[in-house]
Coordinates of C-alpha atoms in Angstrom, one line a residue:
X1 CA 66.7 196.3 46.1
X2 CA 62.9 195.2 47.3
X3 CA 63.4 192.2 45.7
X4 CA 66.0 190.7 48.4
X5 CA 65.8 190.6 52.0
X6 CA 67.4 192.5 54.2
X7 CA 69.3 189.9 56.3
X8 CA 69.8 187.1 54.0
X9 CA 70.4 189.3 50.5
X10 CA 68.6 186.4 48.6
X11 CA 65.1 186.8 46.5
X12 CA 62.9 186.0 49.5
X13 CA 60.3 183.6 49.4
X14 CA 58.1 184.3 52.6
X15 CA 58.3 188.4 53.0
X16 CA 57.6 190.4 56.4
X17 CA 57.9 193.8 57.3
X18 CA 58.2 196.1 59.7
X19 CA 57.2 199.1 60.5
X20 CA 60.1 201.3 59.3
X21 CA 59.1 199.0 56.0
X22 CA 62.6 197.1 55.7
X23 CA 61.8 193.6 54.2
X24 CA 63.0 190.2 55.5
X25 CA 62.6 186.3 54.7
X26 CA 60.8 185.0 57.4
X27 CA 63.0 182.0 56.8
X28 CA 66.0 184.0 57.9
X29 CA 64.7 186.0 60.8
X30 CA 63.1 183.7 62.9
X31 CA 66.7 181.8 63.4
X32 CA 68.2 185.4 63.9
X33 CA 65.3 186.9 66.5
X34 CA 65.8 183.5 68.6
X35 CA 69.8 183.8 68.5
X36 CA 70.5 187.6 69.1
X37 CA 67.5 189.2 69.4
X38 CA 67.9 192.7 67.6
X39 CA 67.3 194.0 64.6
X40 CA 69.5 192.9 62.1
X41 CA 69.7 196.6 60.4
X42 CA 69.3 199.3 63.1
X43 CA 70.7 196.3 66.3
X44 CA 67.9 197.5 68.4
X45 CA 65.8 194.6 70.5
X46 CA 63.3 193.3 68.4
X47 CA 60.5 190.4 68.5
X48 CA 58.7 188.7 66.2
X49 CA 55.3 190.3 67.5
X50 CA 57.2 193.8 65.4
X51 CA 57.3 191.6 62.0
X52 CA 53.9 191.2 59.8
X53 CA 53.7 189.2 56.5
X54 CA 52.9 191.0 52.9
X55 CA 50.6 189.4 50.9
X56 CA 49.8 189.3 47.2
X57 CA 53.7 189.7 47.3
X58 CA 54.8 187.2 44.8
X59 CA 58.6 187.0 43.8
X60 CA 58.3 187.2 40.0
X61 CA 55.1 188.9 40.1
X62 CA 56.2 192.5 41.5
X63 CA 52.7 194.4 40.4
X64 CA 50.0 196.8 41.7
X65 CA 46.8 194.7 42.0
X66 CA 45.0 197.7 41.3
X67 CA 46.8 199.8 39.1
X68 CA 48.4 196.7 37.3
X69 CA 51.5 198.7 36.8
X70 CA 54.9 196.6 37.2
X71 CA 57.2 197.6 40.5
X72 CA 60.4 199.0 39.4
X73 CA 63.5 200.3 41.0
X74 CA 61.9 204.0 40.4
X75 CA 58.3 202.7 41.7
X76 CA 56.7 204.7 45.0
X77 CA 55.7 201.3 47.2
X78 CA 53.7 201.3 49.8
X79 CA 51.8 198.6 52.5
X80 CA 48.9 198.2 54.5
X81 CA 50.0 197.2 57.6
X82 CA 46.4 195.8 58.7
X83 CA 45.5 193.7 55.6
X84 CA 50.0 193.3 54.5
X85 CA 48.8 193.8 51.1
X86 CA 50.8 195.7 48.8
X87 CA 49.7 198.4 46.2
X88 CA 51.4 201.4 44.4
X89 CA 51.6 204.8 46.2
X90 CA 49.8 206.3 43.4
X91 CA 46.8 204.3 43.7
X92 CA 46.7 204.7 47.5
X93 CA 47.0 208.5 47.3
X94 CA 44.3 208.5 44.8
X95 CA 41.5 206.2 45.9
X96 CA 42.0 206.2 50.2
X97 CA 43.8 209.4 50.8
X98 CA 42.4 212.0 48.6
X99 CA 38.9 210.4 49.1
X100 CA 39.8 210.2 52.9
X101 CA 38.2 206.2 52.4
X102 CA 40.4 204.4 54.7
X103 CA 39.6 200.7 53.6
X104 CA 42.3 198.5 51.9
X105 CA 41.8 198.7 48.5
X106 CA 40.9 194.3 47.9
X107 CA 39.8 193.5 51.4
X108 CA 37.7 196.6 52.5
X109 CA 39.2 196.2 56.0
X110 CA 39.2 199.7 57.6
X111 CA 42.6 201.4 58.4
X112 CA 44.2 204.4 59.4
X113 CA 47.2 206.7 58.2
X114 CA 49.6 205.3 60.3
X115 CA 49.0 201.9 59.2
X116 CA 50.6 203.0 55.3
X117 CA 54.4 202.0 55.5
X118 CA 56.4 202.9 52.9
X119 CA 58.4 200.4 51.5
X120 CA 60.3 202.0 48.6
X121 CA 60.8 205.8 47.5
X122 CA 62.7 206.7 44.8
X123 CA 63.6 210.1 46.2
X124 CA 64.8 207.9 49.8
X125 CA 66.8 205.1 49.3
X126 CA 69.4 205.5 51.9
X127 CA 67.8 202.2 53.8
X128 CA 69.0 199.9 51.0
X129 CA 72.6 200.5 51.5
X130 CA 73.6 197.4 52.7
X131 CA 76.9 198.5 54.3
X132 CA 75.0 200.8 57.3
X133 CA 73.4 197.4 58.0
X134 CA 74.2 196.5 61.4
X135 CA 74.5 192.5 61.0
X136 CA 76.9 193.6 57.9
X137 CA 79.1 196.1 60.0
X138 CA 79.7 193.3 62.7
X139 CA 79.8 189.8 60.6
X140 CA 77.0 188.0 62.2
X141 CA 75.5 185.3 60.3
X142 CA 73.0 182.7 61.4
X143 CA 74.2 179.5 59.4
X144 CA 71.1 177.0 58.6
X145 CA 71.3 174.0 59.3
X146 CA 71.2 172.2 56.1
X147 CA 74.3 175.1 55.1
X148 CA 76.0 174.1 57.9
X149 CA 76.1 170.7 56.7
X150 CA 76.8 171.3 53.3
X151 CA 79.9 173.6 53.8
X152 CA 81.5 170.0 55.0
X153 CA 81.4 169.1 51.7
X154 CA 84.4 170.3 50.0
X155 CA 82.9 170.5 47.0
X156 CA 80.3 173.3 48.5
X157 CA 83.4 175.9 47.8
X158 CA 83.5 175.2 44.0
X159 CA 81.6 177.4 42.1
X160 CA 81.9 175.7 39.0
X161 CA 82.6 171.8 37.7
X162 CA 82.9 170.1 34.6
X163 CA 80.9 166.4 34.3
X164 CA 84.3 164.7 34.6
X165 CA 85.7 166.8 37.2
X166 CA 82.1 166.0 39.1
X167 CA 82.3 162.1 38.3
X168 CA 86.1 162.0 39.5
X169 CA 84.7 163.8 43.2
X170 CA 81.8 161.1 43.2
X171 CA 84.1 158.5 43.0
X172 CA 86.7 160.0 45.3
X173 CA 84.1 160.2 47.7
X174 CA 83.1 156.4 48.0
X175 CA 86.7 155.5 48.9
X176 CA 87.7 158.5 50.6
X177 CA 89.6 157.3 54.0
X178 CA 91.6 160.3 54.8
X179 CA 89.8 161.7 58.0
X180 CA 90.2 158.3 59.5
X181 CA 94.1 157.8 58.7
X182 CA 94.5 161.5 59.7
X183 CA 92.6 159.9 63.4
X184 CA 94.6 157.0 63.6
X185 CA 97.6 158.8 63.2
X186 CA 97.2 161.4 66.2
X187 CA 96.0 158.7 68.6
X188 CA 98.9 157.7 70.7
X189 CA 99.6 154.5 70.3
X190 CA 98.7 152.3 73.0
X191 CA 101.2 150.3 74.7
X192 CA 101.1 146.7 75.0
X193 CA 102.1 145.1 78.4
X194 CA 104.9 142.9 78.8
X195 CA 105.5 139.7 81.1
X196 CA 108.3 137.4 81.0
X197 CA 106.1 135.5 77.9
X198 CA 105.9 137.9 75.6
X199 CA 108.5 140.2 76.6
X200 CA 110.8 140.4 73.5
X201 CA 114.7 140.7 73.2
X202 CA 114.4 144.1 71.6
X203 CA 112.6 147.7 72.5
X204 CA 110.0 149.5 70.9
X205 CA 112.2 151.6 69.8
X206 CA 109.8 154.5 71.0
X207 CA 113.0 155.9 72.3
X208 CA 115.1 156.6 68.8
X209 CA 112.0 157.7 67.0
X210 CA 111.3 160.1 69.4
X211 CA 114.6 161.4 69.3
X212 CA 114.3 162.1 65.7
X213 CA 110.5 163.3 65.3
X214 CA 108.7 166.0 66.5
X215 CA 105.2 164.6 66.6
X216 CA 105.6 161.8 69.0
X217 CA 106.2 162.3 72.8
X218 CA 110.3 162.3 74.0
X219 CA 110.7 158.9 75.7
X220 CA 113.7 158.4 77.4
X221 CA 113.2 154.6 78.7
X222 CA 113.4 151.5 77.0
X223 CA 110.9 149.1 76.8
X224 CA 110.7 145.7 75.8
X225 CA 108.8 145.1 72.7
X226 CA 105.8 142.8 73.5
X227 CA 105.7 139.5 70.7
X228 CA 102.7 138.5 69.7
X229 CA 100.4 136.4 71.3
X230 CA 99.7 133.8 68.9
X231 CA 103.8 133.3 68.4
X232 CA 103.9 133.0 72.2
X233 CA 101.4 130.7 72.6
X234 CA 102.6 128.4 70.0
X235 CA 106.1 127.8 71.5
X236 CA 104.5 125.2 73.5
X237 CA 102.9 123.6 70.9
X238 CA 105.1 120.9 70.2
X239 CA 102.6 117.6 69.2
X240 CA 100.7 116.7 66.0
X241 CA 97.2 116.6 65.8
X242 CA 94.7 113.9 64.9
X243 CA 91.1 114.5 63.5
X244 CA 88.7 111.9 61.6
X245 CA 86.4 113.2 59.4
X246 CA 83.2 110.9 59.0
X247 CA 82.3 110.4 55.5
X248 CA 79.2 109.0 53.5
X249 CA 82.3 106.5 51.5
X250 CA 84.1 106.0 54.9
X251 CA 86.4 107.3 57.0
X252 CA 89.9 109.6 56.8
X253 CA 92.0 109.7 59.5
X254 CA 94.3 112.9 59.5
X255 CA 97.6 113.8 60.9
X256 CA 98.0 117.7 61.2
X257 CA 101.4 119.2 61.1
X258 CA 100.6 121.4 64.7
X259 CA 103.9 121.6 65.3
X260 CA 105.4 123.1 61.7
X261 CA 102.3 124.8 60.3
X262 CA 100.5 126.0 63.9
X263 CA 98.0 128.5 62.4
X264 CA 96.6 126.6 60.3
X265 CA 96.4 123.2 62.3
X266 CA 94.4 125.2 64.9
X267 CA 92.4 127.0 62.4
X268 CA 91.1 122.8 61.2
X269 CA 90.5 122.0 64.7
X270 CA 89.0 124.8 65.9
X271 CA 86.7 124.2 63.2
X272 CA 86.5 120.6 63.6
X273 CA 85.4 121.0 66.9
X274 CA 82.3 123.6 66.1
X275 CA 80.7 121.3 64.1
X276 CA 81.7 123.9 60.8
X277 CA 82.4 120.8 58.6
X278 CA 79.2 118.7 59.4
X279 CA 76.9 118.3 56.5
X280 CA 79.6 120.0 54.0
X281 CA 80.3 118.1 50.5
X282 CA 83.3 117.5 48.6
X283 CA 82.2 120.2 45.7
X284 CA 85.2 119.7 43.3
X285 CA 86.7 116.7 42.3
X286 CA 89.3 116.2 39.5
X287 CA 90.5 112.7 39.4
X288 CA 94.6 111.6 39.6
X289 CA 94.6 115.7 41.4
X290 CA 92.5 115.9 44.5
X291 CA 89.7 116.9 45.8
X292 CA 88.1 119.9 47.2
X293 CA 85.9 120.3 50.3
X294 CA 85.2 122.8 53.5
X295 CA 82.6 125.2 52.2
X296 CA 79.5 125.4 53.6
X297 CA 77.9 127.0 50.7
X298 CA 78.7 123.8 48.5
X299 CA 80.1 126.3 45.4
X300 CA 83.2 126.9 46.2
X301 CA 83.2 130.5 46.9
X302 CA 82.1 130.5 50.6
X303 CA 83.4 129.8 53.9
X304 CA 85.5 131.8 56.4
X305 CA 88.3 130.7 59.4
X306 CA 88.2 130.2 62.7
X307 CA 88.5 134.0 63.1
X308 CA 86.6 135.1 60.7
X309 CA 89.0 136.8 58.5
X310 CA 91.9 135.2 56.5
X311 CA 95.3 134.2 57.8
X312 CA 98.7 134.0 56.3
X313 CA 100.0 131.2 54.2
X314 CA 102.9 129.2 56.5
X315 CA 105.4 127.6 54.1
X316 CA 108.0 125.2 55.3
X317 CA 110.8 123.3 53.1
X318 CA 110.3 120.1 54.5
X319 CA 106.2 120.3 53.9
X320 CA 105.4 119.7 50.2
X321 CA 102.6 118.0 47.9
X322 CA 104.5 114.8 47.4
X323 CA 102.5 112.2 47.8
X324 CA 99.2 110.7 48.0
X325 CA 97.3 111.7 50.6
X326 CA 98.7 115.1 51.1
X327 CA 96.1 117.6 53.2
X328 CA 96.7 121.2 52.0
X329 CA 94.6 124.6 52.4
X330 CA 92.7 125.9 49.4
X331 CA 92.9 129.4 48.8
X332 CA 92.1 132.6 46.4
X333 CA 95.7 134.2 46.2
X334 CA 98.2 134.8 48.9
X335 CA 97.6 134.7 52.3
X336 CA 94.0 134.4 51.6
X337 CA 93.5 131.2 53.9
X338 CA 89.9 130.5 54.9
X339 CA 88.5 126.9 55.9
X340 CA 88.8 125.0 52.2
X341 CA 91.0 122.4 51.8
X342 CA 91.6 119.9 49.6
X343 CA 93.2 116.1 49.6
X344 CA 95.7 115.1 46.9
X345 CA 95.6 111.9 44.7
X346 CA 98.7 112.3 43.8
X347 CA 101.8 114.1 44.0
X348 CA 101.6 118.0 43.2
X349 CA 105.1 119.7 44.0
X350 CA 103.9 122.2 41.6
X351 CA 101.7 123.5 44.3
X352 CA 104.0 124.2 46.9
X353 CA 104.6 127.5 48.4
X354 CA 101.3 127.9 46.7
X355 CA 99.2 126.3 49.0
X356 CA 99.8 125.4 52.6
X357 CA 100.2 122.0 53.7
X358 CA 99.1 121.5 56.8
X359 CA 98.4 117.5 57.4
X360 CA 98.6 113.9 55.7
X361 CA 96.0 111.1 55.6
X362 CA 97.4 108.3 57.8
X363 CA 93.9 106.0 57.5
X364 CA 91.5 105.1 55.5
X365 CA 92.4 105.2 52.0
X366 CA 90.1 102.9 50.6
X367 CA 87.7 105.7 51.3
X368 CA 90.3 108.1 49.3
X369 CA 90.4 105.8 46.4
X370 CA 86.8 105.5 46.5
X371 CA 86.4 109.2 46.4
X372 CA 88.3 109.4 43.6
X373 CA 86.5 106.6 41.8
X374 CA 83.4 109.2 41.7
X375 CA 83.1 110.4 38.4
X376 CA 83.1 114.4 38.2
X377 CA 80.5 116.9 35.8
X378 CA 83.9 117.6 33.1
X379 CA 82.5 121.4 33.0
X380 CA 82.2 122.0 36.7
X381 CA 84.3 118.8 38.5
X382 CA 81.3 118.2 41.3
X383 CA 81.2 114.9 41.7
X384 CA 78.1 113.8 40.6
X385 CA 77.1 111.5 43.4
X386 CA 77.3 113.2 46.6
X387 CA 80.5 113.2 48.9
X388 CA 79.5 114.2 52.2
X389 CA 81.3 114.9 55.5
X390 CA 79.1 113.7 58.1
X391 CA 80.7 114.6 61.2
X392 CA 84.7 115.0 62.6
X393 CA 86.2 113.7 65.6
X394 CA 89.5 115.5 67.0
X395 CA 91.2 112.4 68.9
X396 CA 94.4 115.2 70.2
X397 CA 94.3 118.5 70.1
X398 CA 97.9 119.7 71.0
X399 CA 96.3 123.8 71.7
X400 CA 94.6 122.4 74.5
X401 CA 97.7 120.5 76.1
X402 CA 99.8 124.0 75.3
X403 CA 97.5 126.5 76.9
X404 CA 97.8 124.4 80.1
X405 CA 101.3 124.6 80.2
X406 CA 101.6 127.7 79.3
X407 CA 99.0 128.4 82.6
X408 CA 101.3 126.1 84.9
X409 CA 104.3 128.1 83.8
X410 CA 102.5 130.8 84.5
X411 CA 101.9 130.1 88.1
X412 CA 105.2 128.3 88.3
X413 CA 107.4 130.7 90.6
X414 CA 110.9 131.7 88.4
X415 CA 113.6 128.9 89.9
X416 CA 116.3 130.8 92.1
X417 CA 119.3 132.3 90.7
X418 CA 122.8 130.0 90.7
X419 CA 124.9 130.9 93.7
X420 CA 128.5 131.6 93.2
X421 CA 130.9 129.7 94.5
X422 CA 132.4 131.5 97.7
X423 CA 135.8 132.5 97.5
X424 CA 137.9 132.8 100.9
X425 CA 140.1 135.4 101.9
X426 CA 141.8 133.9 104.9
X427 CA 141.9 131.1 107.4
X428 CA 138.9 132.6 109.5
X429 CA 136.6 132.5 107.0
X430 CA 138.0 128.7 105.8
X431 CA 136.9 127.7 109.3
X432 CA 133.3 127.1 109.3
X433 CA 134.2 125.4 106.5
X434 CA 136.8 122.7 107.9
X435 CA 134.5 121.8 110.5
X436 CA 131.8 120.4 108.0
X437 CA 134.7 118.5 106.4
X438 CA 135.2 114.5 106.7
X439 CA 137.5 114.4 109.9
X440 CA 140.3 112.1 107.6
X441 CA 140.3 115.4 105.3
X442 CA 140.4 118.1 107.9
X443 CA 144.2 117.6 108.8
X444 CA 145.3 117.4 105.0
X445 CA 142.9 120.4 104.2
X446 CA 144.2 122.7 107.4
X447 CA 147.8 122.1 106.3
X448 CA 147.8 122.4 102.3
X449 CA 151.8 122.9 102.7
X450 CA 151.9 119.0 102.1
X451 CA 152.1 119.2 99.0
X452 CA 155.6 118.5 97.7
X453 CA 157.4 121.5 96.1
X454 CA 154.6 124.0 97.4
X455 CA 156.2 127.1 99.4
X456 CA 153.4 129.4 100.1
X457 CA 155.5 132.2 100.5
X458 CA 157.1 132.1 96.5
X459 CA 154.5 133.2 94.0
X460 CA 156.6 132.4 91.7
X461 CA 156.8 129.3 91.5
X462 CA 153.4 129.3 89.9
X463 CA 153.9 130.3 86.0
X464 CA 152.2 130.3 82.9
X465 CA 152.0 126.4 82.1
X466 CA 154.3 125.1 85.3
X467 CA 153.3 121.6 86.0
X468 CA 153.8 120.6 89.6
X469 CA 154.4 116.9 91.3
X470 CA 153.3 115.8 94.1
X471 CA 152.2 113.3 96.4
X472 CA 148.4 114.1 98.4
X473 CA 148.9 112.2 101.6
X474 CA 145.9 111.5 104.0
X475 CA 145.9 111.4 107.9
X476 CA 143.8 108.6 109.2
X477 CA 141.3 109.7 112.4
X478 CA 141.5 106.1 113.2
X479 CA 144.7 106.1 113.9
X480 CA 145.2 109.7 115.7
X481 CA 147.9 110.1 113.2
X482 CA 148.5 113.8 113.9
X483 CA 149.4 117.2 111.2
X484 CA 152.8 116.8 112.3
X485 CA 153.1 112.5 112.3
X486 CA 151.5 112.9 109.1
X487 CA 154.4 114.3 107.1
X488 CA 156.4 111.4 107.6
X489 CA 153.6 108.7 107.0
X490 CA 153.1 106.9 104.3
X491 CA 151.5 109.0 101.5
X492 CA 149.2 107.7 98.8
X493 CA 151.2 106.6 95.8
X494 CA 148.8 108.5 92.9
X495 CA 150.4 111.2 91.6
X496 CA 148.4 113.7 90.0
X497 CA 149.6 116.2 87.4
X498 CA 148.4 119.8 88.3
X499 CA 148.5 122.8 85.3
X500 CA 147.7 125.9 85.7
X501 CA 146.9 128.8 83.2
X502 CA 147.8 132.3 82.5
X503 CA 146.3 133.4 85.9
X504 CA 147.9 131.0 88.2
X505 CA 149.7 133.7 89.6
X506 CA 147.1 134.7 91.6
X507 CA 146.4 131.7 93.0
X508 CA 147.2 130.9 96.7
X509 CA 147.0 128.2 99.2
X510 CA 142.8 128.5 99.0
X511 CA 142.5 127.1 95.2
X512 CA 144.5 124.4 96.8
X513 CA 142.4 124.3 100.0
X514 CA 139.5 123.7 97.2
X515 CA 140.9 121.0 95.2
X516 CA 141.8 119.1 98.9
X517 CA 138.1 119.8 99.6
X518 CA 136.8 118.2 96.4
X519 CA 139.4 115.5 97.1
X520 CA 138.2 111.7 98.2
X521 CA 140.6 110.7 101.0
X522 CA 139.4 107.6 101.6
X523 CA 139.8 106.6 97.8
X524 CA 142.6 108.8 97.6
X525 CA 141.2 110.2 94.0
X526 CA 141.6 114.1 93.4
X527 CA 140.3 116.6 91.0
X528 CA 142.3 119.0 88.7
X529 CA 141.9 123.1 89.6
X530 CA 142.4 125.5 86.7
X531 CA 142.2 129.2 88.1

């Protein structure tokens, strides 16, 4: 039809021609002269210097402006290719061609024969089948821009919504996440490095779930699971901490639980030490309860941790709200820990595993019981004279003293491994051995046959629970008493009893070369062997 374009199919809005007088949207082939360069119908080389505009060539308003007559499917069209205007063939034939008055018919611009293009005949209209189009034989399509953009829209392929079905989309939309899990879940996870700090007892376990999926990567090494860096790092914290918070009614001193409740005791600090707490008020006060305090914001709603995102409540049975005094973190729910806390006047047990309790005043409760002397608005509990925190002063800060022995252990080589104790196999390797001995031992210890009731020769005399006398006797150097003299000297009257287990069997003359060694033969005191 003359009413669509050639190349885009769609009522065109900016119509040019050329001179076989096929019709295009100039909108559409501008993007397809600059990408391919043909012509979309014939797939000849074209340029745009080929193309001219048609004028008085409204969509809607498809009429001769001479003739008036209304274009039709059956209508003989025609255009001037000088002026682009467009007239009915009848009115051409009858007022230029038959009067041989080649001006354009509303611009009087002279023209020739050649310049008349025909852009629909009735008795011709083998150029409007679309499937001899070239661009339609071969699938080319120049996408625009703002389609390209729009066909990422999912909706863009329905063709047809209802109001809910197009509310339920909007919505879906505004909390849609699924491109970003679907990322998340292809990127291989990155593994953590280990040391001997944070190296844990147990693997990834990379190994068993590759084993059993087919989307992860085979591994066939363990590796040590790496603990987290905050657990770590608070092994070593193993003090309490002290801070003193300045008041306009005096001064608290606080004890902070560091060592049960670590997160949160640093989180206090931390903030202590920034100055967060400076200039804050006490903004809820509820007397024989506690009050309320750590918001910047002064309403109650405000304020953020150390990190700037909520941590985890830490609950511990021996921490509870008994007391006066009691220092606890405020929060909105669980594990939803920010820098609020509040003081107790009295004891609240109700509140535990509620709130985390984190410290205990330890000073200053005159200034407590003058706090609470304040008297509250009953609709909103804000004290109405003004309880302000002045300034804080952080007397020990046990994170401090942790991180720089955690650093010294760092740089602390690993002690040596424990050395077995040598075992000898015979008398050469017992040598170097006796010479290091005390000379009034070396003559007992080269000759363990001394023993009464020892024959080296019969194993079996050393059985399951066999209890052996004997007499240890010791040859003096002083006196050049000799191995052989030394038999018939006079022995040492202690008598030790000597038991031996399952595996004394095995035993030979060195477990009893050891027990001479660890013997004292000046004292004449032994130790017991157990093999």
């Amino acid at each position: 039809s003359l009413s669509t374009g050639s190349l885009s199919l769609q009522p065109f809005e900016y119509p040019v021609c050329t001179e076989e007088g096929v019709v295009f949207d100039l909108l559409s082939i501008v993007p397809w002269i600059k990408k391919y360069g043909t012509n979309p119908i014939s797939g000849e080389p074209a340029a745009l210097s080929l193309f001219f505009s048609l004028l008085h060539f409204v969509p809607g308003k498809y009429h001769c402006p001479v003739l008036y007559n209304v274009f039709t499917n059956n209508s003989h069209i025609v255009a001037n290719k000088v002026s682009g205007n467009v007239f009915s063939y009848e009115a051409v034939e009858q007022l230029n061609i038959k009067t041989k008055s080649f001006n354009d018919l509303l611009t009087d611009e002279p023209f020739t024969r050649k310049d008349i293009i025909t852009l629909q005949d009735p008795t011709n209209l083998d150029k409007f089948n679309v499937s001899n189009f070239f661009h339609v034989k071969n699938d080319l399509k120049v996408l625009d821009p703002d389609e390209e953009k729009a066909k990422q829209d999912p909706a863009y392929h329905l063709k047809s919504t209802n109001l809910e079905t197009r509310e339920t989309l909007a919505e879906l939309y505004k909390e849609y996440k699924g491109d970003e899990l679907l990322a998340s879940t292809m990127k291989e996870p990155q593994a953590k490095k280990t040391d001997k700090l944070n190296a844990a007892h147990y693997s990834t376990g990379r190994v068993s779930a590759s084993f059993t999926s087919t989307a992860m990567t085979p591994a066939t090494t363990h590796e040590a699971d790496a603990i987290a860096d905050d657990t770590v790092r608070y092994q070593y914290v193993k003090k309490k901490g002290y801070v003193r918070l300045h008041t306009n009614k005096g001064d608290l001193n606080l004890e902070l639980h560091c060592d049960k409740v670590p997160k949160a005791g640093e989180n206090f600090i931390r903030l202590c030490k920034k100055g967060y707490y400076d200039g804050t008020i006490f903004h809820r006060s509820i007397r024989n309860f506690m009050i309320q305090g750590g918001d910047p914001t002064g309403t109650g709603t405000g304020g953020e941790s150390f990190w700037g995102k909520p941590f985890k409540d830490e609950f511990r049975p021996n921490l509870s709200h008994t007391g006066r005094g009691i220092l606890s973190m405020a929060n909105s729910g669980p594990n939803t820990n920010k820098s609020q806390f509040f003081i107790t006047f009295r004891s609240c047990t109700y509140l535990d595993r509620k709130h985390t309790v984190f410290g205990r005043v330890v000073g200053g409760f005159e200034t407590l019981t003058a706090m609470e002397n304040i008297e509250s608005d009953p609709k909103t509990d804000k004290p109405k004279s003004e309880i302000k925190i002045i300034s804080t002063t952080v007397f020990v800060d046990p994170y401090e003293e942790a991180d720089v022995q955690k650093l010294s252990w760092c740089r602390t080589p690993p002690p040596p491994p424990p050395q077995k104790k040598k075992r000898f196999k015979n008398d050469e390797e017992r040598t170097p051995v006796l010479n290091r001995l005390p000379s009034s031992l070396k003559t007992v210890a080269a000759e363990p046959a001394h023993i009464a009731g020892y024959d080296p020769g019969k194993s079996s005399q050393f059985k399951k629970k066999r209890t052996v006398n004997f007499r240890m006797c010791s040859a003096s150097s002083q006196h050049g008493i000799s191995s052989q003299q030394s038999k018939n000297s006079s022995c040492l009257d202690t008598t030790e009893m000597l038991t031996l287990n399952r595996r004394s069997e095995k035993c030979k003359a060195d477990k009893l070369f050891d027990f001479y060694r660890s013997a004292d033969g000046a004292s004449g005191h032994s130790s017991y062997i157990s093999c």
